[in-house]
Amino acid sequence: MASVKDISVSAVINLISALVFLLAFAIARLQPINDRVYFPKWYLKGIRASPRSSGSYVNKFVNLDFTTYIRFLNWMPAALKMPEQELISHAGLDSAVYIRMYLLGLKIFVPITLLSFAVLVPVNWTCGETLHHIEDLTFSNIDKLSISNVPSGSKRLWAHVVMAYVYTLWTLYILYKEYKKISTMRLDFLASEKRRPDQFTVLVRNVPPDPDESVSKHVEHFFRVNHSDHYLTQQVVYNANKLAKLVEKKKSYHNWLTYYQTKNERNPEKKQKIKTGFWGLWGKSVDAIDYYTTEIEKLTKEEAEEREKVKSEPNAIVSAAFVSFNSRWGAAVCAQTQQSRNSTIWLTEWAPEPRDVYWDNLSIPYIQLSLRRLLMAVALFFLTFFFMIPIGFVQAFASIDGIRKVLPFLKPLIDMDFVKSFVQGFLPGIVLKIFLILLPMILMIMSKIEGFTSISSLDRRSAAKYHLFVIVNVFFGSIITGAAFEQLDRFLHQSPTEIPKTIGVTLPMKATFFITFIMVDGWAGIAAEILRLVPLIMFHIKNTFLVKTERDREEAMDPGSLNFSVSEPRLQLYFLLGLVYSVVTPILLPFIIIFFAFSYMVFRHQIINVYDQKYESGASFWPDVNRRILIGLVISHLLLIGLLSTKEASQSTPLLIVLTVLTMWFHKFCKGRFESVFVRFPLQDAVVKDTVERTTEPNFNLKEYLQDAYLHPVLKGVDFEVSKEINDEGKNSLVATKRTCRRSSKTVSNGTSEDQKTVSEIQLVF
């Protein structure tokens, strides 16, 4: 069990690490040579000019103005100056709402911390030597500040019950205000947002096959019949995944060719060689420039053949399409209604914005999606419990006394003061963080297999998986396996009825482990985020060997973006820890407050100056954020019920169950009150925006604007056959068809009735 000394050692190590990262960042950001690494967002907006474009030769690389070094921390107040409305215009609503999550943490936990230290800490501390009377129990001085130090059956436990009510009601109040605020922000953002293709477009999936017509014609007929006043155009989805891989591979080979050509120009006497085997580690040694030139020529030929195949073969078109309308109102009606009496076909949803589309998954047959998601659910179950093994291993390092009991031969090494403090105060947190590095990549692959069609939905799905993993493995896994290891000797020599009591007493003692994790992940980890060491190194490597033009230099910049699938679940862990331990072990709360405050400042700076978001969802993730915080609140209630039952205070159980029921009711209330704002677009707002645009821009050609918006990026510039039945204004009153009459059949391929089929077989006058 980590002591105050161990926690102090960990705090010193992590504080020094954080200060080193911050100092390195403060100096590196001032150097002209690093300007594109630390201010890429301004370059992408075309606002910032490179400081290397003028001045002496030395000044193009190193900042010799020493007065700027005196103000090297001015980035901190600068990060807080930009007003929220300006931040939304600058970075988007997603980024602004993400920042508000850290602010939400401060709003919730600052008052809770003040109350806890004013009420609960004195109540716990003044209970005497309760922990000394429990045999074979490992504990530290920090545990005397927790509920563990309160004797069983003591009336002081009612203080914890009362505070649980206060904290819950305060949290629900803040969550309600925040949900209401963000709902209003989303509506205002959508109402004021500039014209975008996704505002007029829906994604149609599971288009039923028709024996007489292509997918393109079939989609056109269906929507010109059923949305005659608002249908404008459509873009079928091509399976260009193989072509995209060829294009990406060709681009990679071009980069390598440029790299070796640059090296050859600098040292022409030395021939550049490369091995043709795996990763260039073995195989035949050949001239690198000749090899990549030949490979690029081959890929160019393959790419041309694949483009022609995608363009000409009917099988390259999948049963999905992007359908655009002449108004937002028409798109909203289509996206938010059922199109056919058969609810499994002609499935419509709002189209993601073009840069948000995940093209690889659009080619997956719709019928496969349910099976894929079932398989991934099973895989997630096994992955979650598989990771219990390393988590349990990590917890073994969280207790020196536990290791000494089970592995006595390590006692001479463990008894060294510095080793003991380092192992208990720093190592568990850093090892756990290392184990979690590869997890987001695995979860994202699983989400892609499930078949989601937008990057934002992939992020939200991966975040849901990660959140489950955080709860089961990082939180419960750390508590249960840690408790079992520490109390192994007691478990082996006590009756089964005493085991729950031992776990209940040990629960608050795990706060020391989580304190070390917070300092590693939330202090040093966040400071490392602002330094951007990997993008800094990669930029200079690319700038040295690949950059020949200004366009190359812009492509070498890696602004990055908010990785919602990782950062949001990680943030939820801090909400969970704060809610659980606010009543149990309040000493943990100041560490969480430091994390929220520091992260708010760092990520605000990154959003203003660095990150370039991949998409804009209008804060559609907020219902998930609110729900997960409430899940943490329910978990805190259930754990407190279990803990108090071991303290002979089971009479408080009904009161805490009321809190749990209240929290669940609050979730249902918020879902009914606000969630529709995040999944539907108000028709009233759609009409207003449509009317304003038609009045201010009466001659705007919307069809031309939308024509290629949803064409696969690798197919841009490829000529496809355009329907001749529709003129440029999309106002042709006739729908031509190649279908033959089948009056004898009772049903047709698209699930419509005979009468509906007959109507669509003739030329319809609108």
PDB file of N, CA and C in Angstrom, residues 236-245 306-307 309-311 313-320 359-365 712 714-715:
ATOM      1  N   VAL A 236     -24.645   7.546 -56.669  1.00  0.00           N
ATOM      2  CA  VAL A 236     -24.506   6.170 -56.208  1.00  0.00           C
ATOM      3  C   VAL A 236     -23.110   5.971 -55.632  1.00  0.00           C
ATOM      4  N   VAL A 237     -22.957   4.948 -54.813  1.00  0.00           N
ATOM      5  CA  VAL A 237     -21.688   4.671 -54.146  1.00  0.00           C
ATOM      6  C   VAL A 237     -20.925   3.617 -54.940  1.00  0.00           C
ATOM      7  N   TYR A 238     -19.697   3.925 -55.278  1.00  0.00           N
ATOM      8  CA  TYR A 238     -18.843   2.996 -56.008  1.00  0.00           C
ATOM      9  C   TYR A 238     -17.892   2.306 -55.031  1.00  0.00           C
ATOM     10  N   ASN A 239     -17.685   1.032 -55.275  1.00  0.00           N
ATOM     11  CA  ASN A 239     -16.712   0.289 -54.470  1.00  0.00           C
ATOM     12  C   ASN A 239     -15.323   0.555 -55.038  1.00  0.00           C
ATOM     13  N   ALA A 240     -14.705   1.602 -54.545  1.00  0.00           N
ATOM     14  CA  ALA A 240     -13.385   2.003 -55.035  1.00  0.00           C
ATOM     15  C   ALA A 240     -12.309   1.748 -53.987  1.00  0.00           C
ATOM     16  N   ASN A 241     -12.545   0.782 -53.115  1.00  0.00           N
ATOM     17  CA  ASN A 241     -11.591   0.518 -52.036  1.00  0.00           C
ATOM     18  C   ASN A 241     -10.239   0.053 -52.575  1.00  0.00           C
ATOM     19  N   LYS A 242     -10.261  -0.831 -53.582  1.00  0.00           N
ATOM     20  CA  LYS A 242      -9.003  -1.312 -54.158  1.00  0.00           C
ATOM     21  C   LYS A 242      -8.258  -0.172 -54.835  1.00  0.00           C
ATOM     22  N   LEU A 243      -9.010   0.676 -55.548  1.00  0.00           N
ATOM     23  CA  LEU A 243      -8.389   1.827 -56.200  1.00  0.00           C
ATOM     24  C   LEU A 243      -7.775   2.765 -55.175  1.00  0.00           C
ATOM     25  N   ALA A 244      -8.463   2.978 -54.056  1.00  0.00           N
ATOM     26  CA  ALA A 244      -7.943   3.858 -53.005  1.00  0.00           C
ATOM     27  C   ALA A 244      -6.635   3.321 -52.433  1.00  0.00           C
ATOM     28  N   LYS A 245      -6.544   1.998 -52.282  1.00  0.00           N
ATOM     29  CA  LYS A 245      -5.302   1.398 -51.774  1.00  0.00           C
ATOM     30  C   LYS A 245      -4.159   1.587 -52.762  1.00  0.00           C
ATOM     31  N   GLU A 306      -7.890  -0.057 -62.943  1.00  0.00           N
ATOM     32  CA  GLU A 306      -8.901  -0.151 -61.882  1.00  0.00           C
ATOM     33  C   GLU A 306      -9.922   0.980 -62.002  1.00  0.00           C
ATOM     34  N   ARG A 307      -9.490   2.168 -62.396  1.00  0.00           N
ATOM     35  CA  ARG A 307     -10.427   3.277 -62.603  1.00  0.00           C
ATOM     36  C   ARG A 307     -11.437   2.934 -63.697  1.00  0.00           C
ATOM     37  N   LYS A 309     -12.332  -0.023 -64.609  1.00  0.00           N
ATOM     38  CA  LYS A 309     -13.202  -1.091 -64.110  1.00  0.00           C
ATOM     39  C   LYS A 309     -14.306  -0.528 -63.218  1.00  0.00           C
ATOM     40  N   VAL A 310     -13.942   0.395 -62.325  1.00  0.00           N
ATOM     41  CA  VAL A 310     -14.944   1.013 -61.444  1.00  0.00           C
ATOM     42  C   VAL A 310     -15.963   1.792 -62.264  1.00  0.00           C
ATOM     43  N   LYS A 311     -15.496   2.451 -63.306  1.00  0.00           N
ATOM     44  CA  LYS A 311     -16.366   3.285 -64.124  1.00  0.00           C
ATOM     45  C   LYS A 311     -17.344   2.477 -64.967  1.00  0.00           C
ATOM     46  N   GLU A 313     -17.956  -1.265 -64.873  1.00  0.00           N
ATOM     47  CA  GLU A 313     -18.594  -2.495 -64.409  1.00  0.00           C
ATOM     48  C   GLU A 313     -19.762  -2.202 -63.478  1.00  0.00           C
ATOM     49  N   PRO A 314     -20.940  -2.778 -63.742  1.00  0.00           N
ATOM     50  CA  PRO A 314     -22.098  -2.578 -62.856  1.00  0.00           C
ATOM     51  C   PRO A 314     -21.872  -3.085 -61.439  1.00  0.00           C
ATOM     52  N   ASN A 315     -21.052  -4.135 -61.297  1.00  0.00           N
ATOM     53  CA  ASN A 315     -20.802  -4.708 -59.966  1.00  0.00           C
ATOM     54  C   ASN A 315     -20.018  -3.767 -59.062  1.00  0.00           C
ATOM     55  N   ALA A 316     -19.431  -2.735 -59.650  1.00  0.00           N
ATOM     56  CA  ALA A 316     -18.678  -1.770 -58.841  1.00  0.00           C
ATOM     57  C   ALA A 316     -19.597  -0.828 -58.071  1.00  0.00           C
ATOM     58  N   ILE A 317     -20.884  -0.815 -58.435  1.00  0.00           N
ATOM     59  CA  ILE A 317     -21.857   0.038 -57.749  1.00  0.00           C
ATOM     60  C   ILE A 317     -22.535  -0.763 -56.648  1.00  0.00           C
ATOM     61  N   VAL A 318     -22.523  -0.257 -55.422  1.00  0.00           N
ATOM     62  CA  VAL A 318     -23.114  -0.965 -54.286  1.00  0.00           C
ATOM     63  C   VAL A 318     -24.546  -0.465 -54.068  1.00  0.00           C
ATOM     64  N   SER A 319     -25.270  -1.162 -53.215  1.00  0.00           N
ATOM     65  CA  SER A 319     -26.692  -0.840 -52.995  1.00  0.00           C
ATOM     66  C   SER A 319     -26.856   0.292 -51.985  1.00  0.00           C
ATOM     67  N   ALA A 320     -26.207   1.408 -52.276  1.00  0.00           N
ATOM     68  CA  ALA A 320     -26.304   2.597 -51.421  1.00  0.00           C
ATOM     69  C   ALA A 320     -26.115   3.829 -52.285  1.00  0.00           C
ATOM     70  N   TRP A 359     -15.368   5.729 -46.401  1.00  0.00           N
ATOM     71  CA  TRP A 359     -15.754   5.131 -47.678  1.00  0.00           C
ATOM     72  C   TRP A 359     -15.608   3.615 -47.694  1.00  0.00           C
ATOM     73  N   ASP A 360     -14.650   3.078 -46.971  1.00  0.00           N
ATOM     74  CA  ASP A 360     -14.409   1.632 -47.011  1.00  0.00           C
ATOM     75  C   ASP A 360     -15.637   0.828 -46.604  1.00  0.00           C
ATOM     76  N   ASN A 361     -16.427   1.358 -45.665  1.00  0.00           N
ATOM     77  CA  ASN A 361     -17.550   0.580 -45.136  1.00  0.00           C
ATOM     78  C   ASN A 361     -18.837   0.730 -45.939  1.00  0.00           C
ATOM     79  N   LEU A 362     -18.882   1.667 -46.862  1.00  0.00           N
ATOM     80  CA  LEU A 362     -20.097   1.823 -47.661  1.00  0.00           C
ATOM     81  C   LEU A 362     -20.316   0.642 -48.603  1.00  0.00           C
ATOM     82  N   SER A 363     -19.252  -0.090 -48.885  1.00  0.00           N
ATOM     83  CA  SER A 363     -19.379  -1.236 -49.790  1.00  0.00           C
ATOM     84  C   SER A 363     -19.799  -2.517 -49.075  1.00  0.00           C
ATOM     85  N   ILE A 364     -19.920  -2.481 -47.746  1.00  0.00           N
ATOM     86  CA  ILE A 364     -20.328  -3.672 -46.995  1.00  0.00           C
ATOM     87  C   ILE A 364     -21.824  -3.904 -47.195  1.00  0.00           C
ATOM     88  N   PRO A 365     -22.241  -5.085 -47.626  1.00  0.00           N
ATOM     89  CA  PRO A 365     -23.679  -5.361 -47.772  1.00  0.00           C
ATOM     90  C   PRO A 365     -24.408  -5.159 -46.449  1.00  0.00           C
ATOM     91  N   HIS A 712     -16.589   9.442 -54.437  1.00  0.00           N
ATOM     92  CA  HIS A 712     -15.397   8.938 -53.744  1.00  0.00           C
ATOM     93  C   HIS A 712     -14.189   9.796 -54.111  1.00  0.00           C
ATOM     94  N   VAL A 714     -11.083   9.342 -54.650  1.00  0.00           N
ATOM     95  CA  VAL A 714     -10.161   8.861 -55.683  1.00  0.00           C
ATOM     96  C   VAL A 714     -10.794   8.879 -57.066  1.00  0.00           C
ATOM     97  N   LEU A 715     -12.110   9.149 -57.134  1.00  0.00           N
ATOM     98  CA  LEU A 715     -12.805   9.197 -58.416  1.00  0.00           C
ATOM     99  C   LEU A 715     -13.060  10.628 -58.878  1.00  0.00           C
TER     100      LEU A 715
END
